[in-house]
CSV table of C-alpha atoms in Angstrom, one decimal:
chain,number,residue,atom,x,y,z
C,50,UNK,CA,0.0,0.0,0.0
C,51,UNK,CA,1.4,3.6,-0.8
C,52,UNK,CA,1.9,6.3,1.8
C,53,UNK,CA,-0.9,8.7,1.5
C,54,UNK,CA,0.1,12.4,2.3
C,55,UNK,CA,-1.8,12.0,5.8
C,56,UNK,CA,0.3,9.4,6.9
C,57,UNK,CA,3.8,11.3,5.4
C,58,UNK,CA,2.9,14.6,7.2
C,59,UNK,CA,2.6,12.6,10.8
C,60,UNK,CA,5.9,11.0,9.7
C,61,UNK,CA,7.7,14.2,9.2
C,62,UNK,CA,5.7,16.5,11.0
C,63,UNK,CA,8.5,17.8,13.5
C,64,UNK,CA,10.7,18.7,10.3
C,65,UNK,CA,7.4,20.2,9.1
C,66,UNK,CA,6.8,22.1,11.9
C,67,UNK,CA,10.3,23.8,12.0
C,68,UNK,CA,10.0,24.7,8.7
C,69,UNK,CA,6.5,26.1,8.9
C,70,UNK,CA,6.7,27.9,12.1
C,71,UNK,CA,9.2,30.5,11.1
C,72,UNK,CA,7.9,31.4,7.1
C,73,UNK,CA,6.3,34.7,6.6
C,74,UNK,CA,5.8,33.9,3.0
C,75,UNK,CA,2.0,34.5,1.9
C,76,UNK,CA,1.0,36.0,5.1
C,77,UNK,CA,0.6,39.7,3.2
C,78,UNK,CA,-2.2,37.7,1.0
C,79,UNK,CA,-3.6,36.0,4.0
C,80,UNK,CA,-4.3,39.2,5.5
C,81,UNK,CA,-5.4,41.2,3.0
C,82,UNK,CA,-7.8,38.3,2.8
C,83,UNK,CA,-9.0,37.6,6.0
C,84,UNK,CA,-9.7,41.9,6.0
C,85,UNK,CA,-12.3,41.0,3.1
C,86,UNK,CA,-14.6,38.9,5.2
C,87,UNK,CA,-16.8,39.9,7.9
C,88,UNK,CA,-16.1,40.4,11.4
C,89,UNK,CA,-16.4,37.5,13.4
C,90,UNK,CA,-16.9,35.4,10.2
C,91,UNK,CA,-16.6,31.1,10.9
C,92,UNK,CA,-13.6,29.9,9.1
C,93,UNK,CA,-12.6,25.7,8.0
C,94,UNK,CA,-9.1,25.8,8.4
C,95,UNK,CA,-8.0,22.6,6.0
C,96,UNK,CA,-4.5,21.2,6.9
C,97,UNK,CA,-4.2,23.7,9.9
C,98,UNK,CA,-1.0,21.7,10.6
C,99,UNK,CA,0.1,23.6,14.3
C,100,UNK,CA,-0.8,26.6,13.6
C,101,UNK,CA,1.9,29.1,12.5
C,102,UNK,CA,1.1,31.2,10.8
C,103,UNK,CA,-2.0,30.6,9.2
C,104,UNK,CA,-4.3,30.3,12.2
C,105,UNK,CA,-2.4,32.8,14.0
C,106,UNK,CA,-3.4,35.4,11.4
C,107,UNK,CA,-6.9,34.0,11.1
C,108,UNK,CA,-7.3,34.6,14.8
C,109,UNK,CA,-5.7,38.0,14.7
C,110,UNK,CA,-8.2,39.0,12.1
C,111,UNK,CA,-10.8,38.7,14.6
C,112,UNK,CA,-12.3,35.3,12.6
C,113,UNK,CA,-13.9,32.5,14.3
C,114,UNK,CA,-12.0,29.0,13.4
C,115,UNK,CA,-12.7,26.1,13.1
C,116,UNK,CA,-9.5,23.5,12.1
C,117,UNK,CA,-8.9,20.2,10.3
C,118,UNK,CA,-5.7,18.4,10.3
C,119,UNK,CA,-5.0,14.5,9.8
C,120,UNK,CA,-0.9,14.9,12.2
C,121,UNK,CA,-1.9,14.0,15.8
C,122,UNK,CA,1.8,15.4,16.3
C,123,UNK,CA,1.0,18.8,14.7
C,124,UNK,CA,-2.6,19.0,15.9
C,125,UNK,CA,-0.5,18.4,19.8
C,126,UNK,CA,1.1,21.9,19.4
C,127,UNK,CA,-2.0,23.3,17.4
C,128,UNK,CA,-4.2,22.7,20.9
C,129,UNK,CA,-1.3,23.7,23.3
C,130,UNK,CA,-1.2,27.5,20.9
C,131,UNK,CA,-4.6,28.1,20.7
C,132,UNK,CA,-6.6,25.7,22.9
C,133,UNK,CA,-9.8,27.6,22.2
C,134,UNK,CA,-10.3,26.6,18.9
C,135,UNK,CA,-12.5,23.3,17.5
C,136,UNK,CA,-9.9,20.7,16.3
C,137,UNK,CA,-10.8,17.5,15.1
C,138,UNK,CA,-8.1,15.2,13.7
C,139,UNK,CA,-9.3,13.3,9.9
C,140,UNK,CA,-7.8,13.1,6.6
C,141,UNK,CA,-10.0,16.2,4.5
C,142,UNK,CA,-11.5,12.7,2.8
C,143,UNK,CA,-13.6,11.8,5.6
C,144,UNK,CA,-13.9,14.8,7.9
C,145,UNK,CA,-17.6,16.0,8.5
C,146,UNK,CA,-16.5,19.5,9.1
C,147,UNK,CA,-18.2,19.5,11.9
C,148,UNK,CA,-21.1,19.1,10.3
C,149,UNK,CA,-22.0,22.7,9.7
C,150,UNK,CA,-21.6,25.4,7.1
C,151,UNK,CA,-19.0,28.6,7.4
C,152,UNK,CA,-18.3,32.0,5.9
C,153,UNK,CA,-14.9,31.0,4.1
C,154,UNK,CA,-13.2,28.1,4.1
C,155,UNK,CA,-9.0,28.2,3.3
C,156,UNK,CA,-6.6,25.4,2.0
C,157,UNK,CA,-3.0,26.1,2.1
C,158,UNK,CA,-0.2,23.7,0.9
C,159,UNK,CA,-3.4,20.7,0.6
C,160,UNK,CA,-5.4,20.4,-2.6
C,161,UNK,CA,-2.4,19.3,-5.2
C,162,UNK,CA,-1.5,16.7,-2.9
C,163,UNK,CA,-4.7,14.5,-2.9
C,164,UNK,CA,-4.8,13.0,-6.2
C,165,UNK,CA,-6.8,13.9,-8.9
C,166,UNK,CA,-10.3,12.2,-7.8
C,167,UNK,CA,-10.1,13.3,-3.8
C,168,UNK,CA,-9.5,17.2,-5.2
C,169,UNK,CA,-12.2,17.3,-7.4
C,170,UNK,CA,-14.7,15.3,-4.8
C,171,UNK,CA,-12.8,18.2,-2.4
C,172,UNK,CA,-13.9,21.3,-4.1
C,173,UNK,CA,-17.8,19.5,-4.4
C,174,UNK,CA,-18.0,18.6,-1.0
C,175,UNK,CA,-17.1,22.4,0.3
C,176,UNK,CA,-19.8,23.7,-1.5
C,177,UNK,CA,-22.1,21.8,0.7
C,178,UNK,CA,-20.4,23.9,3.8
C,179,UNK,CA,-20.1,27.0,2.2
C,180,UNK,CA,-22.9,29.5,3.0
C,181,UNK,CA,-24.1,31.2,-0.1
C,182,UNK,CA,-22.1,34.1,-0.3
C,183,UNK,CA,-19.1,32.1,1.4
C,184,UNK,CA,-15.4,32.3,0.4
C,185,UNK,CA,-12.8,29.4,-0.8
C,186,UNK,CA,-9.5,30.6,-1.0
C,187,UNK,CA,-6.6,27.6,-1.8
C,188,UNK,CA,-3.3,27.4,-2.9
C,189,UNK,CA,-2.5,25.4,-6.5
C,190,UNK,CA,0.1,25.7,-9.4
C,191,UNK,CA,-1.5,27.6,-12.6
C,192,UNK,CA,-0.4,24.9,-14.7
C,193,UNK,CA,-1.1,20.8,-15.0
C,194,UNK,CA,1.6,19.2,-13.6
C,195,UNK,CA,3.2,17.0,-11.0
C,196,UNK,CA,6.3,17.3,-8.8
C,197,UNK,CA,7.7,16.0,-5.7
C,198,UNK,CA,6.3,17.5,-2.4
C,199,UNK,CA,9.3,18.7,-0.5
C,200,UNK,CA,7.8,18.1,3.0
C,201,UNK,CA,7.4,14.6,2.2
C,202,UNK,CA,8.8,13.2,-1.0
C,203,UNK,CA,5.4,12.1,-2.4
C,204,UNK,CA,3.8,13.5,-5.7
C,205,UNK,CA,1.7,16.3,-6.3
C,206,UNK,CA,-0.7,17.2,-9.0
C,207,UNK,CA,-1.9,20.4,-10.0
C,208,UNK,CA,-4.9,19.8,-12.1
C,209,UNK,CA,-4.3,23.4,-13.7
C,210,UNK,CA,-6.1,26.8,-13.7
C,211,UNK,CA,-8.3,25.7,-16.0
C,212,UNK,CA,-9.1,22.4,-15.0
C,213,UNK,CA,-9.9,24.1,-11.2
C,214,UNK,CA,-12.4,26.9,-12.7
C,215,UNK,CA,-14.6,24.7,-14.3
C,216,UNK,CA,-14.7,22.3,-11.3
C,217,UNK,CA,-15.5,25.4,-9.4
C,218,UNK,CA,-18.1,27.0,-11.6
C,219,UNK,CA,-19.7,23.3,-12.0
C,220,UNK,CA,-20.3,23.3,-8.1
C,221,UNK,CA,-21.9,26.9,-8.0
C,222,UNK,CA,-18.7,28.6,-7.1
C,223,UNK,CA,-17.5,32.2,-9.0
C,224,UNK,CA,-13.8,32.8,-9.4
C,225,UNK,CA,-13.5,36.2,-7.7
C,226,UNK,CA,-9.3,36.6,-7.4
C,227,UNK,CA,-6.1,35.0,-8.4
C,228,UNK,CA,-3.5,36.4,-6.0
C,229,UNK,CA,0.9,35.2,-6.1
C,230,UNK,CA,2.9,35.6,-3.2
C,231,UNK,CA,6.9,36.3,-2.8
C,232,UNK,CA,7.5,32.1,-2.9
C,233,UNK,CA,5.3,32.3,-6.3
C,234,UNK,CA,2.6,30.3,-4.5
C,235,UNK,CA,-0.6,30.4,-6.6
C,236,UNK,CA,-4.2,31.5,-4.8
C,237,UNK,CA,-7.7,30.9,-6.3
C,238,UNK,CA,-10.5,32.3,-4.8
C,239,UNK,CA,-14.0,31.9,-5.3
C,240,UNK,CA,-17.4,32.5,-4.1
C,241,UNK,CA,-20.1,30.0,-4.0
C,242,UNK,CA,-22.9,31.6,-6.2
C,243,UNK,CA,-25.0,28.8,-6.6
């Protein structure tokens, strides 16, 4: 049986977390984010990992999180840093999100490493916890391709720009932004319509 990326994140997540807890990069379009949203909007963290430094700015912003993670090593530190916040520990695949619907829902550094099937069953299923009105903001190469994660060694697919947009727009969602940051990390945002 091949390692999933669940299982490789728990492996690794100490080097992961060293890594993770010090980068700045894509905070400036995290915040300008978050700043677009209500106040005290509910927010699905995907692959909060332990925190830093997407939760931290989430929770700065004034939002209201909620967190998903599949590292019971990571989601340790997560708790001990912001024990107020709803946790629950699944692979993204079989999570109920806590069975509710949000304002905005973020993936960082997740979607091009489920393979092609789980990302496209992904975007469908946060539809379905999306308010109407609600946000989607996630991180993907513009272009079809695969590559070695560097956290963990497994591949990643990007499905492409276009390939995402019309998954999107077939689940009711509107592309509304397309941001870069300084590591040339690629956001798509969208707004469920539908």
């Amino acid at each position: 049986m091949s390692t999933d990326s669940a299982t490789a994140y728990e492996t690794h997540a100490l080097e992961f977390l060293g890594a993770r807890d010090h980068s700045i990069i894509g905070t400036a379009v995290l915040q300008a984010w978050c700043a677009n949203l209500s106040p005290n909007a509910e927010v699905l963290e995907l692959a909060c990992g332990a925190g830093f430094p997407v939760t931290r700015i989430l929770q700065e912003a004034g939002l209201r999180v909620w967190a998903v993670d599949s590292s019971p090593t990571l989601l340790a530190h997560f708790y001990e840093r912001f024990p107020s916040i709803p946790v629950a520990c699944a692979r993204v695949q079989d999570s109920t999100f806590f069975s509710k619907q949000f304002d905005a829902v973020l993936a960082i550094g997740l979607l091009f490493l489920l393979d092609e099937a789980d990302q496209l069953a992904l975007i469908q299923r946060l539809a379905t916890h999306l308010k109407l009105g609600g946000r989607l903001l996630f991180t993907a190469p513009l272009q079809a391709c695969q590559w070695r994660d560097a956290s963990t060694g497994l591949e990643s697919h990007s499905l492409g720009q276009d390939a995402y947009v019309a998954c999107l727009q077939g689940h009711g969602f509107a592309m509304i932004g397309h941001y870069v940051d300084e590591g040339e990390n690629h956001y798509y945002e969208a707004q469920r319509v539908i």
